[in-house]
Each structure stands twice: as C-alpha cells, then as structure tokens.
Amino acid sequence: MANRALRAPGLLARCRGSQLLYAAYELQKNWLTSASNMAAVGAQLLSNPALPIGYFGMGPAVASALKVFAHVYEERGKPEFGITTATVDAVDYPVAESVVMEKPFGNLRHFRREGLPDDAPKMLLVAPMSGHYATLLRGTVARLVENQEVYITDWADARRVPLSDGHFDLDDYIDYLIEFLQFIGPNTHVLAVCQPSVPAFAATAVMAAAKDKCRPATLTMMGGPIDTRASPTGVNDLAMEQPLSWFRNNVIATVPFNYRGAGRRVYPGFLQLAGFLSMNLSDHMLSHYEMFKHLNIGDHESADATKRFYDEYLSVCDMTAEFYLQTIEHVFQKHTLPKGEFVHRGKAIDPDAIRDTAVLAIEGEKDDISGIGQTRAALDLTKHLPLAMQKYHLAPDVGHYGIFNGSKWRGKIAPVVEEWMRANPGVN
C-alpha cells in the first residue's frame, strides 16, 4: 500500500521536494560553517599582537567584520540554561538544575535554589514549541527561581527523535502537560508563554472536568493566541493568507538521514527563523552593524551582549509536522477554542469546566506577534469562574519578548504573577 502511494506522481514530487529543501539547507549550512571557521581564524590572526598588520590600515576593521561574520554563521547546538545562582535580598544562593522526567518529545526540567522555603509555590513554566529551545526563557526562569520552585517543559528537537518514538500532535502536547502536572502534584501554578497558552488552557479544562486533584492552582497566560481574531497581527495574517494545504506542501520537510529523526516530517527550525528574521530584517542588520562598530572601537562588553542574544535567537529546532499543521489549523485559521469546537482525544473541551483555577491574562501594549485582546479572550471563556479569580494585566510599553524577558519582566510583570499565585494558593 505504501509502495502504491509513492507511485503517485504528486506525492512523490512532494517527498522529493521536501528532501531537497532540507538537503539544500544542510549543504548551505556546511559551507557557511566552514566559511565561519575560516573567518574566525582570520580574525584571530589580524588581532594577534605579534602581527603588526592588526595595528595598521584596515586590519582592525577587517578583523571586526570577520568576527561578526563568524558569529552569525557558526554552527549552534542546544544552548545551556546556565542558571547557577539566584540573588535574593543581596544574597547569592546556588541553584540546582535537574531533569526529573524524560519523554521522547520533551523532558521536565527542575530548578530550585538553596534556602527556598519548603512551602514555596510550585510552578510549571510551559515553554513554546515554536522553533526555539526552552532556553529562550532563561531570563524567565532566572527571575522566577528566586521565589518559586520552577519546572519547565524542555521540548526536544524533532529532527533528533527517531520515527520509532511515534508522532507528536496537539493531543500529545496536552497529554504531556497533564502528565507533568500530575508528576509535580497538587496546587501547582502554570505559566504559559505565547504559543502554549492554547494547549495549557485546554489541559486545565480537561483536568478540571475530570476533577483531577493536580489541576492547576492558577493559570497565567502571557502573549498567547487564545483568539487571534482580536487585533490580528502580521503573523496572524500570514497564517490566514494560504489554505492549510499550502503549508503542508511548501513548508513541511523530511529530516535527512544524518539525523536520528531521519524520515520524520517536520516544520524546520531554519524556516521558522527565516520568517522571524524577515519580519524585522533591518533591525537585525542594524544590530550586527552596531556589533561591528563596538568591536572596532574595543567595546567588547556591548558586543558580547549582542552576541549572547543572537546565540540564543539563532539556535533553532524542528517541530513535528502534525503539531505545526494542527496549530495553524485550529489556532490561527479555524479558531476552534474560542468557538467552542476544540477537541482533545475526540472529546470536546469545555472551558466552562474551569471554576476553581484562577486565571491571569497578561498582554504587552506593543506586542506585534499576539495582539491586544488575544490572550484576554481566555477570560471570556471561563464564564462561571468567580470574578475574583480572573485578572487581566496590560503591560505598558512592552513588546512580545519584553513580556517574559528583560528589566520590565523582572521588575514589573513577574511581581504581578507572584502576587496572583499567593492570592490563589491552591484548589485542594
């Protein structure tokens, strides 16, 4: 049967096209990695104090340019969280990091600082599965671990998951969250950042309907696409411009044979990154030009700050095709959750079942990915949740990434989340 299907010219062409897409990327990546290594060597030679060329003419400028080029195109793997201490009341406390549950498509990672009270709140931080690693939330974890026991969903790179481990779709995502919450135990607080707001809301509704004792004490959603019909952004418009078949035929690729996940259908991280970069290409080019200028005048501290940001931003991973396509279909095209048509394992999800999990919706005033009102829509779905257990917070002058990272997250938004958790300590 599979052989007959492969004889179909259209399907065969798509399979070949998807393989070609990834193969072309691998070829380009290998070439640019080699060029990056050569540029790094050249920069070192020009910066060597034993070689006088580095002090004359265009030597310093060329060395700086080569360093920028080498950084952009160097090969990257999965970054480390690297959170070793937490500072509370001017005292540094060691932070212990461990993996407490391993699953094929994502682990449950745990952070706890020394000196944290035994009754400190437990939090599940749900990281996006959107092309970047969970380490994108490093700043989120670093702030939360000061006062909470933090668990985070550490999603796997789909190209490294063997086909023998099966598939991963929205149903599986929701199941993972439920299993993680049951492992952590009752009265756990959930914080979903951006894309996972929808499956986190769904998991909460499923657990509430089942009267699961481990249902979340609070559910906080930040910049999440609960209802993308509210203040649609360029990201939302892009998802609506083409039918689902277009995404299936044009952005889904097959993992090549040099990875453990060979043969798996994925939405490649490099395509996701290209989309993000194209949205603000001039800003990214300007950032690297500024990095060049900082290096040229010897301001290595400023240059290193830019490098640290792009080390994270340019580290990408693949998503399974089924999860990506279902997200496009249900979240961005059909809006099944706000319409009351979202299902889990064939059973309709009832948002009204959420009656004792306190819900907090946070949005950024300048968010250009999830527009104002998209996350707040969750409050309209919990019709019988007491008003005292519903809260909306609009962060002024904050963009999408500023909601969960940076000084405004640390000083303005995190305290709102912590205050909400302490006002709603648990349902059991």
Coordinates of C-alpha atoms in Angstrom, one line a residue:
M1 CA 0.0 0.0 0.0
A2 CA 2.8 2.4 0.9
N3 CA 4.6 1.5 -2.4
R4 CA 1.4 2.2 -4.4
A5 CA 1.2 5.6 -2.7
L6 CA 4.7 6.5 -3.6
R7 CA 4.0 5.8 -7.2
A8 CA 1.6 8.7 -7.2
P9 CA 3.5 11.5 -9.1
G10 CA 2.2 14.3 -6.9
L11 CA 3.1 12.7 -3.7
L12 CA 6.5 11.5 -5.0
A13 CA 7.2 15.1 -6.1
R14 CA 6.4 16.5 -2.7
C15 CA 8.5 13.9 -1.0
R16 CA 11.4 14.7 -3.3
G17 CA 10.8 18.4 -2.8
S18 CA 10.8 18.2 1.0
Q19 CA 14.0 16.1 1.0
L20 CA 15.6 18.6 -1.4
L21 CA 14.7 21.5 0.8
Y22 CA 16.4 20.1 3.8
A23 CA 19.4 18.8 1.7
A24 CA 19.9 22.3 0.3
Y25 CA 19.8 23.8 3.7
E26 CA 22.4 21.2 5.0
L27 CA 24.7 22.0 2.1
Q28 CA 24.5 25.7 2.7
K29 CA 24.9 25.3 6.4
N30 CA 28.0 23.2 6.0
W31 CA 29.5 25.7 3.5
L32 CA 28.8 28.6 5.8
T33 CA 30.1 26.8 8.8
S34 CA 33.4 26.3 7.0
A35 CA 33.4 29.9 6.0
S36 CA 32.7 30.9 9.6
N37 CA 35.6 28.8 10.8
M38 CA 37.9 30.4 8.3
A39 CA 36.7 33.9 9.2
A40 CA 37.3 33.2 12.9
V41 CA 40.9 32.1 12.1
G42 CA 41.4 35.3 10.0
A43 CA 40.0 37.5 12.8
Q44 CA 42.4 35.8 15.3
L45 CA 45.4 36.4 13.0
L46 CA 44.5 40.1 12.5
S47 CA 44.0 40.5 16.2
N48 CA 47.3 38.8 17.2
P49 CA 49.5 41.4 18.8
A50 CA 52.6 39.6 17.4
L51 CA 51.5 40.5 13.9
P52 CA 51.8 44.2 13.1
I53 CA 49.1 44.1 10.3
G54 CA 46.5 44.2 13.0
Y55 CA 47.5 47.7 14.0
F56 CA 47.7 49.4 10.6
G57 CA 45.3 50.3 7.8
M58 CA 42.2 48.3 7.5
G59 CA 43.4 45.5 9.8
P60 CA 41.2 46.2 12.9
A61 CA 38.1 46.9 10.8
V62 CA 38.6 43.7 8.8
A63 CA 39.1 41.7 12.0
S64 CA 35.9 43.1 13.4
A65 CA 34.0 42.3 10.3
L66 CA 35.3 38.7 10.2
K67 CA 34.3 38.3 13.9
V68 CA 30.7 39.4 13.1
F69 CA 30.5 37.0 10.1
A70 CA 32.0 34.1 12.1
H71 CA 29.5 34.6 14.8
V72 CA 26.4 34.8 12.5
Y73 CA 27.2 31.6 10.7
E74 CA 28.9 29.5 13.3
E75 CA 27.3 26.1 14.0
R76 CA 25.0 26.1 17.0
G77 CA 23.6 23.3 19.1
K78 CA 21.1 23.4 22.0
P79 CA 22.1 26.2 24.5
E80 CA 22.5 25.5 28.2
F81 CA 20.4 27.3 30.8
G82 CA 23.5 28.2 32.8
I83 CA 21.5 29.4 35.8
T84 CA 23.8 28.7 38.7
T85 CA 22.8 31.3 41.3
A86 CA 19.8 33.4 42.3
T87 CA 20.2 36.7 44.2
V88 CA 17.6 37.4 46.9
D89 CA 17.9 40.3 49.3
A90 CA 21.5 40.8 48.1
V91 CA 22.5 37.2 49.0
D92 CA 23.5 34.8 46.3
Y93 CA 22.1 31.3 46.6
P94 CA 23.2 28.3 44.5
V95 CA 20.6 26.9 42.1
A96 CA 20.3 23.2 41.4
E97 CA 19.1 22.1 37.9
S98 CA 18.0 18.5 37.1
V99 CA 15.8 16.6 34.7
V100 CA 13.1 14.9 36.7
M101 CA 11.1 13.3 33.9
E102 CA 12.2 12.2 30.4
K103 CA 9.9 11.7 27.5
P104 CA 10.7 11.3 23.7
F105 CA 9.5 14.8 22.7
G106 CA 10.3 16.7 25.8
N107 CA 11.8 16.5 29.3
L108 CA 10.6 18.1 32.5
R109 CA 13.4 20.1 33.9
H110 CA 13.5 21.3 37.5
F111 CA 15.2 24.4 39.1
R112 CA 15.4 25.1 42.9
R113 CA 17.6 27.4 44.8
E114 CA 19.1 26.8 48.2
G115 CA 17.2 28.5 51.1
L116 CA 13.8 28.4 49.3
P117 CA 11.1 27.7 52.0
D118 CA 9.6 24.3 52.0
D119 CA 6.1 25.8 51.3
A120 CA 7.3 27.9 48.3
P121 CA 4.9 27.8 45.3
K122 CA 5.5 25.2 42.7
M123 CA 5.3 26.4 39.1
L124 CA 5.2 24.7 35.7
L125 CA 6.6 27.0 33.1
V126 CA 5.3 26.0 29.7
A127 CA 7.8 26.9 27.0
P128 CA 6.8 27.5 23.4
M129 CA 7.3 24.7 20.9
S130 CA 7.9 27.2 18.1
G131 CA 11.3 26.8 16.6
H132 CA 13.4 27.9 19.6
Y133 CA 14.6 25.9 22.5
A134 CA 13.2 26.3 26.1
T135 CA 16.4 28.3 26.9
L136 CA 14.7 31.2 25.2
L137 CA 13.0 31.5 28.6
R138 CA 16.3 31.6 30.5
G139 CA 15.5 35.1 31.9
T140 CA 12.0 34.0 32.9
V141 CA 13.4 31.1 34.9
A142 CA 16.2 33.1 36.4
R143 CA 13.6 35.6 37.9
L144 CA 11.0 33.0 39.0
V145 CA 13.5 30.7 40.7
E146 CA 14.2 33.4 43.2
N147 CA 10.9 32.8 45.0
Q148 CA 9.4 29.6 43.4
E149 CA 10.3 26.0 42.7
V150 CA 10.3 26.0 38.9
Y151 CA 9.7 23.2 36.5
I152 CA 9.9 23.9 32.7
T153 CA 8.9 21.9 29.6
D154 CA 12.2 21.3 27.8
W155 CA 10.9 20.3 24.3
A156 CA 13.0 18.1 22.0
D157 CA 14.3 19.0 18.6
A158 CA 12.0 16.8 16.4
R159 CA 14.8 16.0 13.9
R160 CA 16.6 14.1 16.7
V161 CA 13.6 12.0 17.8
P162 CA 13.6 8.6 16.0
L163 CA 10.5 7.6 14.0
S164 CA 10.1 4.6 16.3
D165 CA 9.1 7.0 19.1
G166 CA 5.9 7.8 17.2
H167 CA 4.3 11.2 16.4
F168 CA 3.6 14.3 18.4
D169 CA 0.5 16.5 17.9
L170 CA -1.7 18.8 19.9
D171 CA -3.3 16.0 21.7
D172 CA 0.1 14.7 22.7
Y173 CA 1.1 18.2 23.8
I174 CA -1.9 18.4 26.1
D175 CA -1.2 14.9 27.5
Y176 CA 2.4 15.9 28.2
L177 CA 1.2 18.9 30.3
I178 CA -1.3 16.8 32.2
E179 CA 1.3 14.2 32.9
F180 CA 3.8 16.8 34.0
L181 CA 1.3 18.4 36.4
Q182 CA 0.4 15.0 37.9
F183 CA 4.0 14.3 38.5
I184 CA 4.6 17.7 40.2
G185 CA 1.5 17.3 42.3
P186 CA -1.5 19.3 43.6
N187 CA -1.6 23.1 43.8
T188 CA 0.9 23.7 41.0
H189 CA 0.8 27.1 39.3
V190 CA 1.1 27.1 35.5
L191 CA 2.7 29.9 33.4
A192 CA 2.3 29.6 29.6
V193 CA 4.4 31.9 27.4
C194 CA 2.9 32.7 24.0
Q195 CA 2.0 29.7 21.8
P196 CA 1.4 27.1 24.6
S197 CA -1.4 29.3 26.1
V198 CA -3.9 27.3 24.0
P199 CA -2.8 23.7 25.0
A200 CA -2.2 24.9 28.6
F201 CA -5.8 26.3 28.7
A202 CA -7.1 23.1 27.2
A203 CA -5.1 20.9 29.6
T204 CA -6.5 22.9 32.5
A205 CA -10.1 22.5 31.2
V206 CA -9.6 18.7 30.7
M207 CA -8.2 18.3 34.2
A208 CA -11.0 20.5 35.7
A209 CA -13.7 18.4 34.0
A210 CA -12.1 15.3 35.4
K211 CA -11.8 16.8 38.9
D212 CA -8.2 15.9 38.8
K213 CA -6.6 16.8 42.1
C214 CA -3.5 18.0 40.2
R215 CA -5.3 20.6 38.2
P216 CA -3.5 24.0 38.3
A217 CA -4.0 26.3 41.2
T218 CA -3.5 29.2 38.8
L219 CA -3.1 29.5 35.0
T220 CA -1.2 32.6 33.8
M221 CA -1.0 33.1 30.0
M222 CA 1.3 35.7 28.6
G223 CA 1.0 37.0 25.0
G224 CA -0.9 33.9 24.0
P225 CA -3.1 33.4 20.8
I226 CA -6.3 32.3 22.5
D227 CA -8.4 34.1 19.9
T228 CA -6.3 35.5 17.0
R229 CA -9.4 37.3 15.6
A230 CA -8.8 40.0 18.2
S231 CA -6.3 42.6 16.9
P232 CA -4.7 40.4 14.2
T233 CA -1.0 40.9 13.6
G234 CA 1.2 40.2 10.6
V235 CA 1.9 36.7 12.0
N236 CA -1.9 36.0 12.1
D237 CA -2.4 37.4 8.6
L238 CA 0.3 35.2 7.2
A239 CA -1.4 32.1 8.7
M240 CA -4.7 33.2 7.1
E241 CA -3.4 34.0 3.6
Q242 CA -3.0 30.5 2.5
P243 CA -5.0 27.3 2.9
L244 CA -3.7 24.5 5.1
S245 CA -2.7 22.5 2.1
W246 CA -0.2 25.3 1.1
F247 CA 1.6 25.0 4.4
R248 CA 1.6 21.2 4.1
N249 CA 3.1 21.3 0.6
N250 CA 5.5 24.2 1.0
V251 CA 7.0 24.4 4.5
I252 CA 7.0 20.8 5.7
A253 CA 10.2 18.9 5.0
T254 CA 11.6 15.5 5.7
V255 CA 14.5 15.1 8.1
P256 CA 17.6 13.8 6.2
F257 CA 19.5 10.6 7.1
N258 CA 22.3 12.3 9.0
Y259 CA 19.9 12.8 12.0
R260 CA 18.4 10.4 14.4
G261 CA 14.9 11.5 13.3
A262 CA 15.6 10.6 9.7
G263 CA 12.4 10.3 7.7
R264 CA 10.3 12.3 10.1
R265 CA 8.1 15.1 8.6
V266 CA 8.9 18.4 10.3
Y267 CA 8.5 22.1 10.1
P268 CA 12.2 23.0 10.1
G269 CA 13.6 25.5 12.6
F270 CA 15.6 27.2 9.9
L271 CA 12.3 28.2 8.1
Q272 CA 10.8 29.5 11.3
L273 CA 14.0 31.5 11.9
A274 CA 13.9 32.9 8.4
G275 CA 10.3 34.0 9.0
F276 CA 11.2 35.8 12.2
L277 CA 14.3 37.5 10.7
S278 CA 12.3 38.7 7.7
M279 CA 9.8 40.4 9.9
N280 CA 12.4 42.8 11.3
L281 CA 15.3 42.3 8.9
S282 CA 16.5 45.9 9.0
D283 CA 16.7 45.8 12.8
H284 CA 18.7 42.6 12.8
M285 CA 21.1 44.1 10.2
L286 CA 21.5 47.2 12.3
S287 CA 22.2 45.1 15.4
H288 CA 25.1 43.4 13.7
Y289 CA 26.4 46.7 12.3
E290 CA 26.4 48.1 15.8
M291 CA 28.2 44.9 17.0
F292 CA 30.8 45.6 14.3
K293 CA 31.3 49.2 15.5
H294 CA 31.6 48.0 19.1
L295 CA 34.2 45.5 18.2
N296 CA 36.1 48.1 16.1
I297 CA 36.4 50.5 19.0
G298 CA 37.2 47.8 21.5
D299 CA 33.8 47.9 23.3
H300 CA 33.7 44.2 23.9
E301 CA 31.1 44.4 26.6
S302 CA 28.5 45.8 24.3
A303 CA 29.5 43.4 21.5
D304 CA 29.2 40.4 23.9
A305 CA 25.7 41.5 24.8
T306 CA 24.6 41.3 21.2
K307 CA 26.4 38.0 20.7
R308 CA 24.6 36.5 23.7
F309 CA 21.2 37.5 22.4
Y310 CA 21.9 36.1 18.9
D311 CA 23.5 32.9 20.3
E312 CA 20.0 32.1 21.6
Y313 CA 18.0 33.6 18.8
L314 CA 19.8 31.8 16.1
S315 CA 19.7 28.4 17.9
V316 CA 16.6 26.7 16.4
C317 CA 15.0 23.3 16.4
D318 CA 12.4 21.5 14.3
M319 CA 8.7 20.9 15.1
T320 CA 6.8 17.8 14.1
A321 CA 4.6 18.4 11.0
E322 CA 1.4 17.2 12.7
F323 CA 1.8 19.6 15.6
Y324 CA 2.7 22.6 13.4
L325 CA -0.2 22.0 11.0
Q326 CA -2.8 21.4 13.7
T327 CA -1.7 24.7 15.4
I328 CA -2.0 26.6 12.1
E329 CA -5.5 25.0 11.5
H330 CA -7.0 25.2 15.0
V331 CA -5.4 28.3 16.5
F332 CA -4.9 30.6 13.5
Q333 CA -7.4 29.5 10.9
K334 CA -10.4 27.9 12.5
H335 CA -10.2 29.5 16.0
T336 CA -11.7 26.3 17.4
L337 CA -11.0 27.1 21.1
P338 CA -12.9 30.4 21.3
K339 CA -15.7 28.9 19.1
G340 CA -16.2 26.0 21.5
E341 CA -15.1 23.5 18.8
F342 CA -11.7 22.4 20.2
V343 CA -11.4 18.7 21.0
H344 CA -8.9 16.5 22.8
R345 CA -8.8 12.8 22.0
G346 CA -12.1 13.1 20.2
K347 CA -13.9 14.8 23.1
A348 CA -15.0 18.4 23.1
I349 CA -13.2 20.6 25.6
D350 CA -15.4 22.6 27.9
P351 CA -13.8 25.8 29.0
D352 CA -16.7 26.4 31.4
A353 CA -15.3 23.4 33.5
I354 CA -12.6 25.8 34.8
R355 CA -14.2 27.0 38.0
D356 CA -11.5 26.9 40.7
T357 CA -8.3 27.6 38.8
A358 CA -7.5 31.3 39.0
V359 CA -6.8 32.7 35.5
L360 CA -4.5 35.6 34.8
A361 CA -4.1 37.0 31.2
I362 CA -1.1 39.3 30.5
E363 CA -0.5 41.2 27.3
G364 CA 2.1 43.7 26.1
E365 CA 1.0 47.0 24.8
K366 CA 3.4 46.9 21.9
D367 CA 3.2 43.1 21.2
D368 CA 3.4 42.7 17.4
I369 CA 3.0 38.9 17.5
S370 CA 0.0 38.4 19.8
G371 CA -2.2 41.5 19.5
I372 CA -4.1 43.1 22.4
G373 CA -7.2 41.1 23.3
Q374 CA -6.0 37.7 22.0
T375 CA -4.9 36.5 25.5
R376 CA -7.6 38.4 27.4
A377 CA -10.2 36.3 25.4
A378 CA -9.5 33.4 27.8
L379 CA -11.4 35.3 30.5
D380 CA -14.5 35.4 28.3
L381 CA -14.4 31.6 28.0
T382 CA -14.4 30.9 31.8
K383 CA -18.0 32.1 32.3
H384 CA -18.6 30.6 35.7
L385 CA -15.2 31.4 37.2
P386 CA -15.7 33.9 40.0
L387 CA -14.6 37.4 39.1
A388 CA -12.2 37.4 42.0
M389 CA -10.3 34.6 40.3
Q390 CA -10.0 36.4 37.0
K391 CA -7.4 39.1 36.3
Y392 CA -6.2 41.0 33.2
H393 CA -2.9 42.9 33.1
L394 CA -1.8 45.1 30.2
A395 CA 2.0 45.8 30.4
P396 CA 2.6 49.3 29.2
D397 CA 5.3 50.0 26.6
V398 CA 6.2 46.2 26.4
G399 CA 6.7 44.2 23.2
H400 CA 6.3 40.4 22.8
Y401 CA 9.7 39.4 24.2
G402 CA 9.6 42.0 26.9
I403 CA 6.7 40.3 28.5
F404 CA 8.9 37.4 29.7
N405 CA 12.4 38.7 29.5
G406 CA 14.3 41.9 30.4
S407 CA 14.0 44.6 33.0
K408 CA 10.3 45.1 32.7
W409 CA 9.6 41.4 33.1
R410 CA 11.8 41.3 36.2
G411 CA 10.6 44.5 37.8
K412 CA 7.0 45.0 36.6
I413 CA 5.5 41.8 35.3
A414 CA 7.0 39.0 37.5
P415 CA 5.7 40.7 40.7
V416 CA 2.1 40.6 39.2
V417 CA 2.5 36.9 38.6
E418 CA 3.8 36.2 42.0
E419 CA 1.2 38.3 43.7
W420 CA -1.5 36.4 41.8
M421 CA -0.1 33.0 42.9
R422 CA 0.0 34.0 46.5
A423 CA -3.6 35.3 46.4
N424 CA -4.7 31.9 44.9
P425 CA -2.5 29.3 46.7
G426 CA -4.5 26.2 45.6
V427 CA -7.7 24.3 44.8
N428 CA -7.1 21.4 47.1

